[in-house]
């Protein structure tokens, strides 16, 4: 069964709004695309569409937070970059509880092309103090995790794919924790968001070749669960990171940093590189950027081959 | 306004300017020009509004955002006067670990509503506060102080449009129109004039005032706050950059600098000497 994380956003907000009168929702003319129109219809006095003005969106959200509301500011992930200075100064610096939603993350806005693809948002958000950052792996994951951030102080960033992702039926995540979705002794595949199902599919294939891959899923990128990573990395022969984001400054970089400061070898990073994105079918784009299931399989094989002694089998 | 009150506020303005000079003395080159031009605006405004430690955490008090965050020295002097921190703290301005940062910081400086310094952001925050107040049916005022050069930022005009769209009657933007920005005169760097017409076209009620005349400032702030017209209010306060020290007035160099030796003494003497 397929479902997109962005499709649950509206439902989550409706649930929270019923319980918390302080929730208000804002957007910059992307209410329908962010799937919050149901919220707008049900709570018209708690919904503000500020027009196509992302900088203003973030500032107004900060003002609502100063007054005591919990504002949720929704736009495409790529356009948060347009308001980064406002997020940095008007939200992060004053540690205000603004929840920023960036939908259509990574390459998932495939048909709109490079102008609408978000491949650097994590590089920006990961460096901001106070932020909680979520990148859910499927719709159920998003449904469990998003509400948990509303009990936390401070700002948050929700990175939501528009891809119709397989519902994985995996155990529900806890905020701030990574999860082992599949255990294995040969290699660690650490994945986030839309790359988790691809990594699990790759692990299935690898199993047929006699390779036991451990799959770590990171739906919370900040705070970052380092212990889980260190334990797995010490057990297997190498770590591969997979993200639909530029490899500099994103999830892979975060893992490289974490492994490095624990004295563990650098990971093999899979992500986009030297590109702003492109137009095409979703699966073509993931393939052209080296991010298909097949690519993950081959990456693991080449990693293990390189480390295998001549003549030795898997 | 009673004569005694006027002379009290005049004294306060002199004190604020002297404080700014002392802050410059301990910390090096400082935004003197835009701090000095805003002094009467701030003193008159803070004379009127109830902005003090005792009610700082109340939601429905009047709010103030220094969008032109580089005028922090003037604001800090006022906050010290209001008892948000000790006057001695002013002399730790910009020193390592001091609560008084180069630009306003909500988390370390008591009395600061929100961080500013990267220009152009304060009005949007003010719109958010005023909109929240309107949603809750409150009538507290939200004041935002901007520079005229700051109006170059597109976000300011996004905020202007939104404030009019939402009919934010209790939002009051004050523009310190000193005619100079960092690189030169505002009409030569980026001419946005005529400002009154532009603001009216954006749906704002416009007031204009001599930004160094305390009595007129008090009158116009009072009028704007009471004005029942359901639109945001802009007060264009015409000022002189560097006001108060003759050899800084109207000079683009006054934007950020340090005065030393004789210049420092002369400036202080013009403001009535140390006291
Ligand atoms: C976004 C941003 N760009 C540039 C600056 C650097 N800067 C600081 S003050 C200033 C000029 C401001 O002019 P104005 O608003 O007229 O202020 P005033 O003359 O009252 O000091 C500039 C360009 C900044 N602080 N923020």
PDB file of C-alpha atoms in Angstrom, chain B residues 15-261:
ATOM      1  CA  UNK B  15      21.685  60.747  29.013  1.00  0.00           C
ATOM      2  CA  UNK B  16      20.967  58.168  26.304  1.00  0.00           C
ATOM      3  CA  UNK B  17      23.387  59.863  23.908  1.00  0.00           C
ATOM      4  CA  UNK B  18      26.079  59.995  26.568  1.00  0.00           C
ATOM      5  CA  UNK B  19      25.493  56.330  27.348  1.00  0.00           C
ATOM      6  CA  UNK B  20      25.935  55.518  23.668  1.00  0.00           C
ATOM      7  CA  UNK B  21      29.257  57.378  23.651  1.00  0.00           C
ATOM      8  CA  UNK B  22      30.401  55.473  26.723  1.00  0.00           C
ATOM      9  CA  UNK B  23      29.382  52.173  25.123  1.00  0.00           C
ATOM     10  CA  UNK B  24      31.403  53.169  22.071  1.00  0.00           C
ATOM     11  CA  UNK B  25      34.365  54.043  24.252  1.00  0.00           C
ATOM     12  CA  UNK B  26      34.492  50.574  25.783  1.00  0.00           C
ATOM     13  CA  UNK B  27      33.712  48.633  22.634  1.00  0.00           C
ATOM     14  CA  UNK B  28      35.114  50.411  19.588  1.00  0.00           C
ATOM     15  CA  UNK B  29      33.405  51.521  16.372  1.00  0.00           C
ATOM     16  CA  UNK B  30      29.664  51.765  17.019  1.00  0.00           C
ATOM     17  CA  UNK B  31      26.534  52.619  15.048  1.00  0.00           C
ATOM     18  CA  UNK B  32      26.419  56.172  16.346  1.00  0.00           C
ATOM     19  CA  UNK B  33      24.538  57.877  13.510  1.00  0.00           C
ATOM     20  CA  UNK B  34      21.441  55.685  13.484  1.00  0.00           C
ATOM     21  CA  UNK B  35      21.442  55.358  17.266  1.00  0.00           C
ATOM     22  CA  UNK B  36      21.523  59.133  17.753  1.00  0.00           C
ATOM     23  CA  UNK B  37      18.816  59.759  15.159  1.00  0.00           C
ATOM     24  CA  UNK B  38      16.434  57.413  16.998  1.00  0.00           C
ATOM     25  CA  UNK B  39      16.916  58.800  20.511  1.00  0.00           C
ATOM     26  CA  UNK B  40      13.923  61.152  20.737  1.00  0.00           C
ATOM     27  CA  UNK B  41      11.686  58.576  19.018  1.00  0.00           C
ATOM     28  CA  UNK B  42      12.597  55.937  21.601  1.00  0.00           C
ATOM     29  CA  UNK B  43      12.453  58.242  24.608  1.00  0.00           C
ATOM     30  CA  UNK B  44       9.045  59.618  23.632  1.00  0.00           C
ATOM     31  CA  UNK B  45       7.653  56.167  22.867  1.00  0.00           C
ATOM     32  CA  UNK B  46       8.900  54.580  26.069  1.00  0.00           C
ATOM     33  CA  UNK B  47       7.532  57.491  28.022  1.00  0.00           C
ATOM     34  CA  UNK B  48       4.085  56.533  26.750  1.00  0.00           C
ATOM     35  CA  UNK B  49       3.970  52.763  26.712  1.00  0.00           C
ATOM     36  CA  UNK B  50       3.991  50.392  29.640  1.00  0.00           C
ATOM     37  CA  UNK B  51       7.070  48.383  28.743  1.00  0.00           C
ATOM     38  CA  UNK B  52       8.821  47.329  31.911  1.00  0.00           C
ATOM     39  CA  UNK B  53      10.180  44.269  33.730  1.00  0.00           C
ATOM     40  CA  UNK B  54       7.017  43.882  35.817  1.00  0.00           C
ATOM     41  CA  UNK B  55       4.824  43.077  32.817  1.00  0.00           C
ATOM     42  CA  UNK B  56       7.323  41.921  30.226  1.00  0.00           C
ATOM     43  CA  UNK B  57       5.907  38.416  30.180  1.00  0.00           C
ATOM     44  CA  UNK B  58       2.314  39.550  29.839  1.00  0.00           C
ATOM     45  CA  UNK B  59       0.904  38.775  26.418  1.00  0.00           C
ATOM     46  CA  UNK B  60      -1.369  41.717  26.028  1.00  0.00           C
ATOM     47  CA  UNK B  61       0.970  44.558  26.908  1.00  0.00           C
ATOM     48  CA  UNK B  62       2.254  46.879  24.208  1.00  0.00           C
ATOM     49  CA  UNK B  63       5.076  45.342  22.192  1.00  0.00           C
ATOM     50  CA  UNK B  64       8.143  46.927  20.640  1.00  0.00           C
ATOM     51  CA  UNK B  65      10.481  45.567  17.993  1.00  0.00           C
ATOM     52  CA  UNK B  66      13.672  47.353  17.051  1.00  0.00           C
ATOM     53  CA  UNK B  67      13.792  46.271  13.432  1.00  0.00           C
ATOM     54  CA  UNK B  68      16.800  48.520  12.829  1.00  0.00           C
ATOM     55  CA  UNK B  69      18.735  46.378  15.283  1.00  0.00           C
ATOM     56  CA  UNK B  70      21.963  48.305  14.843  1.00  0.00           C
ATOM     57  CA  UNK B  71      20.453  51.074  16.998  1.00  0.00           C
ATOM     58  CA  UNK B  72      20.827  48.633  19.907  1.00  0.00           C
ATOM     59  CA  UNK B  73      23.018  51.013  21.967  1.00  0.00           C
ATOM     60  CA  UNK B  74      20.180  53.557  22.194  1.00  0.00           C
ATOM     61  CA  UNK B  75      17.695  50.798  23.057  1.00  0.00           C
ATOM     62  CA  UNK B  76      19.991  49.284  25.702  1.00  0.00           C
ATOM     63  CA  UNK B  77      20.298  52.643  27.431  1.00  0.00           C
ATOM     64  CA  UNK B  78      16.506  52.880  27.588  1.00  0.00           C
ATOM     65  CA  UNK B  79      16.155  49.335  28.852  1.00  0.00           C
ATOM     66  CA  UNK B  80      18.675  50.031  31.607  1.00  0.00           C
ATOM     67  CA  UNK B  81      16.646  53.119  32.503  1.00  0.00           C
ATOM     68  CA  UNK B  82      13.541  50.923  32.735  1.00  0.00           C
ATOM     69  CA  UNK B  83      15.323  48.571  35.117  1.00  0.00           C
ATOM     70  CA  UNK B  84      15.645  45.555  32.812  1.00  0.00           C
ATOM     71  CA  UNK B  85      19.314  45.337  33.809  1.00  0.00           C
ATOM     72  CA  UNK B  86      21.864  47.416  35.693  1.00  0.00           C
ATOM     73  CA  UNK B  87      23.279  50.586  34.229  1.00  0.00           C
ATOM     74  CA  UNK B  88      26.777  49.201  34.846  1.00  0.00           C
ATOM     75  CA  UNK B  89      25.991  46.479  32.324  1.00  0.00           C
ATOM     76  CA  UNK B  90      26.007  49.132  29.608  1.00  0.00           C
ATOM     77  CA  UNK B  91      29.757  49.343  30.026  1.00  0.00           C
ATOM     78  CA  UNK B  92      30.081  45.671  29.165  1.00  0.00           C
ATOM     79  CA  UNK B  93      28.474  46.352  25.768  1.00  0.00           C
ATOM     80  CA  UNK B  94      29.836  43.833  23.241  1.00  0.00           C
ATOM     81  CA  UNK B  95      32.483  42.419  25.581  1.00  0.00           C
ATOM     82  CA  UNK B  96      32.896  38.656  25.578  1.00  0.00           C
ATOM     83  CA  UNK B  97      30.133  36.968  27.561  1.00  0.00           C
ATOM     84  CA  UNK B  98      28.257  40.219  28.136  1.00  0.00           C
ATOM     85  CA  UNK B  99      24.452  40.135  28.125  1.00  0.00           C
ATOM     86  CA  UNK B 100      24.534  43.112  25.752  1.00  0.00           C
ATOM     87  CA  UNK B 101      25.321  41.765  22.308  1.00  0.00           C
ATOM     88  CA  UNK B 102      26.235  43.701  19.188  1.00  0.00           C
ATOM     89  CA  UNK B 103      22.631  43.413  18.051  1.00  0.00           C
ATOM     90  CA  UNK B 104      19.513  42.576  20.088  1.00  0.00           C
ATOM     91  CA  UNK B 105      19.309  39.005  21.385  1.00  0.00           C
ATOM     92  CA  UNK B 106      16.115  37.833  23.089  1.00  0.00           C
ATOM     93  CA  UNK B 107      17.767  34.965  24.904  1.00  0.00           C
ATOM     94  CA  UNK B 108      20.486  36.936  26.674  1.00  0.00           C
ATOM     95  CA  UNK B 109      19.219  40.489  27.090  1.00  0.00           C
ATOM     96  CA  UNK B 110      16.239  41.181  29.335  1.00  0.00           C
ATOM     97  CA  UNK B 111      13.710  43.424  27.596  1.00  0.00           C
ATOM     98  CA  UNK B 112      14.404  42.279  24.049  1.00  0.00           C
ATOM     99  CA  UNK B 113      11.365  40.802  22.293  1.00  0.00           C
ATOM    100  CA  UNK B 114      13.134  39.308  19.321  1.00  0.00           C
ATOM    101  CA  UNK B 115      16.522  39.177  17.700  1.00  0.00           C
ATOM    102  CA  UNK B 116      17.162  41.735  14.966  1.00  0.00           C
ATOM    103  CA  UNK B 117      20.220  42.976  13.113  1.00  0.00           C
ATOM    104  CA  UNK B 118      19.766  41.402   9.735  1.00  0.00           C
ATOM    105  CA  UNK B 119      17.604  44.226   8.436  1.00  0.00           C
ATOM    106  CA  UNK B 120      14.094  43.988   7.069  1.00  0.00           C
ATOM    107  CA  UNK B 121      12.678  41.322   9.378  1.00  0.00           C
ATOM    108  CA  UNK B 122      11.059  43.175  12.264  1.00  0.00           C
ATOM    109  CA  UNK B 123       7.906  44.342  10.520  1.00  0.00           C
ATOM    110  CA  UNK B 124       6.843  40.791   9.630  1.00  0.00           C
ATOM    111  CA  UNK B 125       7.256  39.759  13.255  1.00  0.00           C
ATOM    112  CA  UNK B 126       5.181  42.776  14.235  1.00  0.00           C
ATOM    113  CA  UNK B 127       2.526  41.703  11.749  1.00  0.00           C
ATOM    114  CA  UNK B 128       2.473  38.261  13.380  1.00  0.00           C
ATOM    115  CA  UNK B 129       2.088  39.742  16.868  1.00  0.00           C
ATOM    116  CA  UNK B 130      -0.608  42.175  15.782  1.00  0.00           C
ATOM    117  CA  UNK B 131      -2.447  39.471  13.865  1.00  0.00           C
ATOM    118  CA  UNK B 132      -2.337  37.194  16.902  1.00  0.00           C
ATOM    119  CA  UNK B 133      -3.744  40.042  18.973  1.00  0.00           C
ATOM    120  CA  UNK B 134      -6.462  40.728  16.456  1.00  0.00           C
ATOM    121  CA  UNK B 135      -7.417  37.050  16.343  1.00  0.00           C
ATOM    122  CA  UNK B 136      -7.808  37.119  20.127  1.00  0.00           C
ATOM    123  CA  UNK B 137      -9.756  40.390  20.066  1.00  0.00           C
ATOM    124  CA  UNK B 138      -7.073  42.337  21.946  1.00  0.00           C
ATOM    125  CA  UNK B 139      -6.138  45.955  21.443  1.00  0.00           C
ATOM    126  CA  UNK B 140      -2.539  46.098  22.621  1.00  0.00           C
ATOM    127  CA  UNK B 141      -0.254  48.010  20.271  1.00  0.00           C
ATOM    128  CA  UNK B 142       2.711  46.611  18.404  1.00  0.00           C
ATOM    129  CA  UNK B 143       5.377  49.191  17.553  1.00  0.00           C
ATOM    130  CA  UNK B 144       8.147  48.510  15.062  1.00  0.00           C
ATOM    131  CA  UNK B 145      11.026  50.921  14.482  1.00  0.00           C
ATOM    132  CA  UNK B 146      12.630  50.764  11.035  1.00  0.00           C
ATOM    133  CA  UNK B 147      15.328  52.724   9.241  1.00  0.00           C
ATOM    134  CA  UNK B 148      14.604  54.425   5.932  1.00  0.00           C
ATOM    135  CA  UNK B 149      17.453  52.548   4.260  1.00  0.00           C
ATOM    136  CA  UNK B 150      16.026  49.350   5.688  1.00  0.00           C
ATOM    137  CA  UNK B 151      12.947  49.913   3.534  1.00  0.00           C
ATOM    138  CA  UNK B 152      15.050  48.716   0.577  1.00  0.00           C
ATOM    139  CA  UNK B 153      14.434  45.172   1.802  1.00  0.00           C
ATOM    140  CA  UNK B 154      11.615  43.459  -0.109  1.00  0.00           C
ATOM    141  CA  UNK B 155      10.411  41.690   3.020  1.00  0.00           C
ATOM    142  CA  UNK B 156       9.427  45.049   4.507  1.00  0.00           C
ATOM    143  CA  UNK B 157       6.955  45.526   1.678  1.00  0.00           C
ATOM    144  CA  UNK B 158       5.633  41.997   2.074  1.00  0.00           C
ATOM    145  CA  UNK B 159       4.933  43.007   5.660  1.00  0.00           C
ATOM    146  CA  UNK B 160       3.378  46.314   4.608  1.00  0.00           C
ATOM    147  CA  UNK B 161       1.012  44.532   2.229  1.00  0.00           C
ATOM    148  CA  UNK B 162       0.058  41.896   4.793  1.00  0.00           C
ATOM    149  CA  UNK B 163      -0.581  44.448   7.554  1.00  0.00           C
ATOM    150  CA  UNK B 164      -3.032  46.323   5.334  1.00  0.00           C
ATOM    151  CA  UNK B 165      -4.602  43.097   4.070  1.00  0.00           C
ATOM    152  CA  UNK B 166      -5.347  41.953   7.618  1.00  0.00           C
ATOM    153  CA  UNK B 167      -6.462  45.437   8.692  1.00  0.00           C
ATOM    154  CA  UNK B 168      -3.994  45.581  11.580  1.00  0.00           C
ATOM    155  CA  UNK B 169      -5.229  48.748  13.234  1.00  0.00           C
ATOM    156  CA  UNK B 170      -3.007  48.287  16.271  1.00  0.00           C
ATOM    157  CA  UNK B 171       0.240  47.907  14.365  1.00  0.00           C
ATOM    158  CA  UNK B 172       2.318  51.068  14.321  1.00  0.00           C
ATOM    159  CA  UNK B 173       5.469  51.255  12.204  1.00  0.00           C
ATOM    160  CA  UNK B 174       7.815  54.127  12.911  1.00  0.00           C
ATOM    161  CA  UNK B 175      10.358  54.957  10.251  1.00  0.00           C
ATOM    162  CA  UNK B 176      13.453  56.870  11.300  1.00  0.00           C
ATOM    163  CA  UNK B 177      13.825  58.908   8.125  1.00  0.00           C
ATOM    164  CA  UNK B 178      17.324  60.301   8.501  1.00  0.00           C
ATOM    165  CA  UNK B 179      17.946  60.285   4.769  1.00  0.00           C
ATOM    166  CA  UNK B 180      21.191  58.349   5.003  1.00  0.00           C
ATOM    167  CA  UNK B 181      21.998  54.668   4.844  1.00  0.00           C
ATOM    168  CA  UNK B 182      25.354  52.901   5.034  1.00  0.00           C
ATOM    169  CA  UNK B 183      26.823  53.847   1.672  1.00  0.00           C
ATOM    170  CA  UNK B 184      25.237  57.263   1.199  1.00  0.00           C
ATOM    171  CA  UNK B 185      21.979  59.227   0.947  1.00  0.00           C
ATOM    172  CA  UNK B 186      18.923  57.010   0.633  1.00  0.00           C
ATOM    173  CA  UNK B 187      17.632  58.911  -2.402  1.00  0.00           C
ATOM    174  CA  UNK B 188      20.896  58.294  -4.231  1.00  0.00           C
ATOM    175  CA  UNK B 189      21.496  54.659  -3.174  1.00  0.00           C
ATOM    176  CA  UNK B 190      17.921  53.509  -3.790  1.00  0.00           C
ATOM    177  CA  UNK B 191      15.273  56.143  -4.127  1.00  0.00           C
ATOM    178  CA  UNK B 192      12.007  54.829  -2.694  1.00  0.00           C
ATOM    179  CA  UNK B 193      10.331  58.214  -2.498  1.00  0.00           C
ATOM    180  CA  UNK B 194       7.870  59.635  -2.093  1.00  0.00           C
ATOM    181  CA  UNK B 195       7.356  57.566   1.041  1.00  0.00           C
ATOM    182  CA  UNK B 196       4.026  58.996   2.249  1.00  0.00           C
ATOM    183  CA  UNK B 197       2.346  58.272  -1.088  1.00  0.00           C
ATOM    184  CA  UNK B 198       3.903  54.841  -1.318  1.00  0.00           C
ATOM    185  CA  UNK B 199       2.742  53.869   2.145  1.00  0.00           C
ATOM    186  CA  UNK B 200      -0.749  55.223   1.523  1.00  0.00           C
ATOM    187  CA  UNK B 201      -0.882  53.236  -1.693  1.00  0.00           C
ATOM    188  CA  UNK B 202      -0.038  50.167   0.411  1.00  0.00           C
ATOM    189  CA  UNK B 203      -3.097  50.898   2.534  1.00  0.00           C
ATOM    190  CA  UNK B 204      -1.480  52.525   5.554  1.00  0.00           C
ATOM    191  CA  UNK B 205      -2.516  55.585   7.536  1.00  0.00           C
ATOM    192  CA  UNK B 206       0.443  57.937   7.362  1.00  0.00           C
ATOM    193  CA  UNK B 207       1.591  60.419   9.984  1.00  0.00           C
ATOM    194  CA  UNK B 208       4.589  62.689   9.601  1.00  0.00           C
ATOM    195  CA  UNK B 209       6.542  64.326  12.381  1.00  0.00           C
ATOM    196  CA  UNK B 210       9.780  66.034  13.301  1.00  0.00           C
ATOM    197  CA  UNK B 211      11.596  63.073  14.834  1.00  0.00           C
ATOM    198  CA  UNK B 212      13.560  65.215  17.274  1.00  0.00           C
ATOM    199  CA  UNK B 213      10.630  67.192  18.695  1.00  0.00           C
ATOM    200  CA  UNK B 214       9.619  65.341  21.838  1.00  0.00           C
ATOM    201  CA  UNK B 215       6.281  67.078  22.277  1.00  0.00           C
ATOM    202  CA  UNK B 216       5.247  66.447  18.704  1.00  0.00           C
ATOM    203  CA  UNK B 217       6.393  62.839  18.931  1.00  0.00           C
ATOM    204  CA  UNK B 218       4.319  62.252  22.038  1.00  0.00           C
ATOM    205  CA  UNK B 219       1.340  63.869  20.325  1.00  0.00           C
ATOM    206  CA  UNK B 220       1.658  61.806  17.154  1.00  0.00           C
ATOM    207  CA  UNK B 221       2.241  58.504  19.005  1.00  0.00           C
ATOM    208  CA  UNK B 222      -0.848  59.178  21.082  1.00  0.00           C
ATOM    209  CA  UNK B 223      -2.904  60.063  18.041  1.00  0.00           C
ATOM    210  CA  UNK B 224      -1.796  56.989  16.092  1.00  0.00           C
ATOM    211  CA  UNK B 225      -2.532  54.709  19.034  1.00  0.00           C
ATOM    212  CA  UNK B 226      -6.042  56.158  19.389  1.00  0.00           C
ATOM    213  CA  UNK B 227      -6.817  56.312  15.679  1.00  0.00           C
ATOM    214  CA  UNK B 228      -9.796  53.969  15.196  1.00  0.00           C
ATOM    215  CA  UNK B 229      -9.332  53.681  11.438  1.00  0.00           C
ATOM    216  CA  UNK B 230      -9.023  49.948  10.671  1.00  0.00           C
ATOM    217  CA  UNK B 231      -5.645  50.146   8.967  1.00  0.00           C
ATOM    218  CA  UNK B 232      -2.042  49.956  10.140  1.00  0.00           C
ATOM    219  CA  UNK B 233      -0.356  53.231  11.037  1.00  0.00           C
ATOM    220  CA  UNK B 234       2.992  54.484   9.740  1.00  0.00           C
ATOM    221  CA  UNK B 235       4.773  57.360  11.391  1.00  0.00           C
ATOM    222  CA  UNK B 236       7.461  58.931   9.269  1.00  0.00           C
ATOM    223  CA  UNK B 237       9.773  60.600  11.757  1.00  0.00           C
ATOM    224  CA  UNK B 238      12.145  62.976   9.975  1.00  0.00           C
ATOM    225  CA  UNK B 239      15.464  63.008  11.723  1.00  0.00           C
ATOM    226  CA  UNK B 240      19.131  63.898  11.348  1.00  0.00           C
ATOM    227  CA  UNK B 241      21.646  61.086  11.359  1.00  0.00           C
ATOM    228  CA  UNK B 242      24.145  61.611  14.172  1.00  0.00           C
ATOM    229  CA  UNK B 243      21.822  64.134  15.855  1.00  0.00           C
ATOM    230  CA  UNK B 244      23.177  65.707  19.035  1.00  0.00           C
ATOM    231  CA  UNK B 245      26.853  65.925  18.171  1.00  0.00           C
ATOM    232  CA  UNK B 246      27.451  68.784  15.733  1.00  0.00           C
ATOM    233  CA  UNK B 247      30.300  67.214  13.830  1.00  0.00           C
ATOM    234  CA  UNK B 248      28.411  63.952  13.273  1.00  0.00           C
ATOM    235  CA  UNK B 249      25.106  65.430  12.168  1.00  0.00           C
ATOM    236  CA  UNK B 250      24.019  64.641   8.627  1.00  0.00           C
ATOM    237  CA  UNK B 251      27.260  62.861   7.818  1.00  0.00           C
ATOM    238  CA  UNK B 252      27.291  59.415   6.242  1.00  0.00           C
ATOM    239  CA  UNK B 253      30.531  58.653   8.133  1.00  0.00           C
ATOM    240  CA  UNK B 254      28.583  58.819  11.379  1.00  0.00           C
ATOM    241  CA  UNK B 255      26.949  55.472  10.529  1.00  0.00           C
ATOM    242  CA  UNK B 256      29.566  53.471  12.356  1.00  0.00           C
ATOM    243  CA  UNK B 257      32.672  54.889  13.933  1.00  0.00           C
ATOM    244  CA  UNK B 258      34.716  55.401  17.068  1.00  0.00           C
ATOM    245  CA  UNK B 259      35.545  58.813  18.441  1.00  0.00           C
ATOM    246  CA  UNK B 260      38.745  59.111  20.361  1.00  0.00           C
ATOM    247  CA  UNK B 261      40.725  61.689  22.299  1.00  0.00           C
TER     248      UNK B 261
END
